[in-house]
JSON list of C-alpha atoms in Angstrom, two decimals:
[
{"chain": "A", "resi": 943, "resn": "UNK", "atom": "CA", "xyz": [91.81, 101.21, 112.48]},
{"chain": "A", "resi": 944, "resn": "UNK", "atom": "CA", "xyz": [92.60, 102.80, 109.10]},
{"chain": "A", "resi": 945, "resn": "UNK", "atom": "CA", "xyz": [90.00, 104.86, 107.33]},
{"chain": "A", "resi": 946, "resn": "UNK", "atom": "CA", "xyz": [89.40, 104.33, 103.71]},
{"chain": "A", "resi": 947, "resn": "UNK", "atom": "CA", "xyz": [89.99, 108.10, 102.84]},
{"chain": "A", "resi": 948, "resn": "UNK", "atom": "CA", "xyz": [93.50, 107.55, 104.13]},
{"chain": "A", "resi": 949, "resn": "UNK", "atom": "CA", "xyz": [94.18, 105.13, 101.22]},
{"chain": "A", "resi": 950, "resn": "UNK", "atom": "CA", "xyz": [96.31, 106.89, 98.61]},
{"chain": "A", "resi": 951, "resn": "UNK", "atom": "CA", "xyz": [94.38, 107.69, 95.28]},
{"chain": "A", "resi": 952, "resn": "UNK", "atom": "CA", "xyz": [96.53, 105.24, 93.36]},
{"chain": "A", "resi": 953, "resn": "UNK", "atom": "CA", "xyz": [95.24, 102.54, 95.65]},
{"chain": "A", "resi": 954, "resn": "UNK", "atom": "CA", "xyz": [91.55, 103.54, 95.43]},
{"chain": "A", "resi": 955, "resn": "UNK", "atom": "CA", "xyz": [90.74, 101.51, 92.29]},
{"chain": "A", "resi": 956, "resn": "UNK", "atom": "CA", "xyz": [92.07, 98.49, 90.54]},
{"chain": "A", "resi": 957, "resn": "UNK", "atom": "CA", "xyz": [93.11, 100.30, 87.42]},
{"chain": "A", "resi": 958, "resn": "UNK", "atom": "CA", "xyz": [95.07, 102.83, 89.39]},
{"chain": "A", "resi": 959, "resn": "UNK", "atom": "CA", "xyz": [96.83, 100.08, 91.29]},
{"chain": "A", "resi": 960, "resn": "UNK", "atom": "CA", "xyz": [97.73, 98.31, 88.06]},
{"chain": "A", "resi": 961, "resn": "UNK", "atom": "CA", "xyz": [98.98, 101.63, 86.51]},
{"chain": "A", "resi": 962, "resn": "UNK", "atom": "CA", "xyz": [101.05, 102.31, 89.62]},
{"chain": "A", "resi": 963, "resn": "UNK", "atom": "CA", "xyz": [102.35, 98.77, 89.78]},
{"chain": "A", "resi": 964, "resn": "UNK", "atom": "CA", "xyz": [101.03, 98.11, 93.28]},
{"chain": "A", "resi": 965, "resn": "UNK", "atom": "CA", "xyz": [101.51, 94.80, 94.73]},
{"chain": "A", "resi": 966, "resn": "UNK", "atom": "CA", "xyz": [98.38, 93.46, 96.63]},
{"chain": "A", "resi": 967, "resn": "UNK", "atom": "CA", "xyz": [97.70, 90.44, 98.89]},
{"chain": "A", "resi": 968, "resn": "UNK", "atom": "CA", "xyz": [94.90, 89.02, 100.64]},
{"chain": "A", "resi": 969, "resn": "UNK", "atom": "CA", "xyz": [94.96, 87.38, 104.11]},
{"chain": "A", "resi": 970, "resn": "UNK", "atom": "CA", "xyz": [92.11, 85.27, 105.51]},
{"chain": "A", "resi": 971, "resn": "UNK", "atom": "CA", "xyz": [90.96, 86.39, 108.81]},
{"chain": "A", "resi": 972, "resn": "UNK", "atom": "CA", "xyz": [90.20, 82.88, 109.95]},
{"chain": "A", "resi": 973, "resn": "UNK", "atom": "CA", "xyz": [92.86, 80.55, 108.53]},
{"chain": "A", "resi": 974, "resn": "UNK", "atom": "CA", "xyz": [95.56, 83.40, 108.10]},
{"chain": "A", "resi": 975, "resn": "UNK", "atom": "CA", "xyz": [96.50, 81.92, 104.67]},
{"chain": "A", "resi": 976, "resn": "UNK", "atom": "CA", "xyz": [97.76, 84.67, 102.27]},
{"chain": "A", "resi": 977, "resn": "UNK", "atom": "CA", "xyz": [97.21, 84.95, 98.60]},
{"chain": "A", "resi": 978, "resn": "UNK", "atom": "CA", "xyz": [98.85, 87.02, 95.77]},
{"chain": "A", "resi": 979, "resn": "UNK", "atom": "CA", "xyz": [96.03, 89.15, 94.24]},
{"chain": "A", "resi": 980, "resn": "UNK", "atom": "CA", "xyz": [95.81, 89.24, 90.46]},
{"chain": "A", "resi": 981, "resn": "UNK", "atom": "CA", "xyz": [94.76, 92.74, 89.70]},
{"chain": "A", "resi": 982, "resn": "UNK", "atom": "CA", "xyz": [94.45, 92.21, 86.02]},
{"chain": "A", "resi": 983, "resn": "UNK", "atom": "CA", "xyz": [92.04, 89.35, 86.59]},
{"chain": "A", "resi": 984, "resn": "UNK", "atom": "CA", "xyz": [89.90, 91.50, 88.84]},
{"chain": "A", "resi": 985, "resn": "UNK", "atom": "CA", "xyz": [89.87, 94.25, 86.33]},
{"chain": "A", "resi": 986, "resn": "UNK", "atom": "CA", "xyz": [88.73, 92.07, 83.68]},
{"chain": "A", "resi": 987, "resn": "UNK", "atom": "CA", "xyz": [85.82, 90.93, 85.77]},
{"chain": "A", "resi": 988, "resn": "UNK", "atom": "CA", "xyz": [84.79, 94.16, 87.53]},
{"chain": "A", "resi": 989, "resn": "UNK", "atom": "CA", "xyz": [86.40, 96.93, 85.47]},
{"chain": "A", "resi": 990, "resn": "UNK", "atom": "CA", "xyz": [89.24, 99.33, 86.12]},
{"chain": "A", "resi": 991, "resn": "UNK", "atom": "CA", "xyz": [87.19, 101.52, 88.56]},
{"chain": "A", "resi": 992, "resn": "UNK", "atom": "CA", "xyz": [86.46, 98.73, 90.86]},
{"chain": "A", "resi": 993, "resn": "UNK", "atom": "CA", "xyz": [87.78, 99.20, 94.54]},
{"chain": "A", "resi": 994, "resn": "UNK", "atom": "CA", "xyz": [88.97, 96.62, 96.95]},
{"chain": "A", "resi": 995, "resn": "UNK", "atom": "CA", "xyz": [88.51, 98.93, 99.86]},
{"chain": "A", "resi": 996, "resn": "UNK", "atom": "CA", "xyz": [86.34, 97.41, 102.52]},
{"chain": "A", "resi": 997, "resn": "UNK", "atom": "CA", "xyz": [85.66, 94.30, 100.27]},
{"chain": "A", "resi": 998, "resn": "UNK", "atom": "CA", "xyz": [85.88, 90.88, 102.18]},
{"chain": "A", "resi": 999, "resn": "UNK", "atom": "CA", "xyz": [85.35, 88.08, 99.72]},
{"chain": "A", "resi": 1000, "resn": "UNK", "atom": "CA", "xyz": [85.38, 84.44, 100.96]},
{"chain": "A", "resi": 1001, "resn": "UNK", "atom": "CA", "xyz": [88.72, 82.56, 101.70]},
{"chain": "A", "resi": 1002, "resn": "UNK", "atom": "CA", "xyz": [89.83, 80.17, 98.69]},
{"chain": "A", "resi": 1003, "resn": "UNK", "atom": "CA", "xyz": [91.17, 77.58, 100.95]},
{"chain": "A", "resi": 1004, "resn": "UNK", "atom": "CA", "xyz": [89.15, 74.26, 100.79]},
{"chain": "A", "resi": 1005, "resn": "UNK", "atom": "CA", "xyz": [86.69, 74.10, 103.62]},
{"chain": "A", "resi": 1006, "resn": "UNK", "atom": "CA", "xyz": [87.63, 77.49, 105.17]},
{"chain": "A", "resi": 1007, "resn": "UNK", "atom": "CA", "xyz": [84.57, 79.72, 105.70]},
{"chain": "A", "resi": 1008, "resn": "UNK", "atom": "CA", "xyz": [86.62, 82.78, 106.52]},
{"chain": "A", "resi": 1009, "resn": "UNK", "atom": "CA", "xyz": [86.80, 86.14, 104.69]},
{"chain": "A", "resi": 1010, "resn": "UNK", "atom": "CA", "xyz": [89.96, 87.91, 103.40]},
{"chain": "A", "resi": 1011, "resn": "UNK", "atom": "CA", "xyz": [91.15, 91.37, 103.95]},
{"chain": "A", "resi": 1012, "resn": "UNK", "atom": "CA", "xyz": [93.15, 93.07, 101.03]},
{"chain": "A", "resi": 1013, "resn": "UNK", "atom": "CA", "xyz": [96.51, 94.70, 101.68]},
{"chain": "A", "resi": 1014, "resn": "UNK", "atom": "CA", "xyz": [98.37, 97.07, 99.29]},
{"chain": "A", "resi": 1015, "resn": "UNK", "atom": "CA", "xyz": [102.09, 97.54, 99.44]},
{"chain": "A", "resi": 1016, "resn": "UNK", "atom": "CA", "xyz": [103.39, 101.01, 100.01]},
{"chain": "A", "resi": 1017, "resn": "UNK", "atom": "CA", "xyz": [106.73, 100.42, 101.77]},
{"chain": "A", "resi": 1018, "resn": "UNK", "atom": "CA", "xyz": [105.04, 97.75, 103.90]},
{"chain": "A", "resi": 1019, "resn": "UNK", "atom": "CA", "xyz": [101.71, 96.11, 103.37]},
{"chain": "A", "resi": 1020, "resn": "UNK", "atom": "CA", "xyz": [98.73, 98.18, 104.64]},
{"chain": "A", "resi": 1021, "resn": "UNK", "atom": "CA", "xyz": [95.15, 97.00, 105.07]},
{"chain": "A", "resi": 1022, "resn": "UNK", "atom": "CA", "xyz": [92.38, 98.30, 102.81]},
{"chain": "A", "resi": 1023, "resn": "UNK", "atom": "CA", "xyz": [89.71, 98.39, 105.37]},
{"chain": "A", "resi": 1024, "resn": "UNK", "atom": "CA", "xyz": [87.46, 101.19, 106.78]}
]
């Protein structure tokens, strides 16, 4: 399992990922649906210092009670988990 300290500095906060032009997606652990993540919207709500590392919000699919895992793109998509 990937340790959060292995995540590049530019992926450690929403503001840094926006500045770096990072693509982020979320995949539900239960229904496996994937979503494109709007970093600008997250930044407006939580601030540019907010981190997606080890965050697992609820899935947005109707009647799915799963949680998502965030992935950042660095060549390939890599999980933002501990």
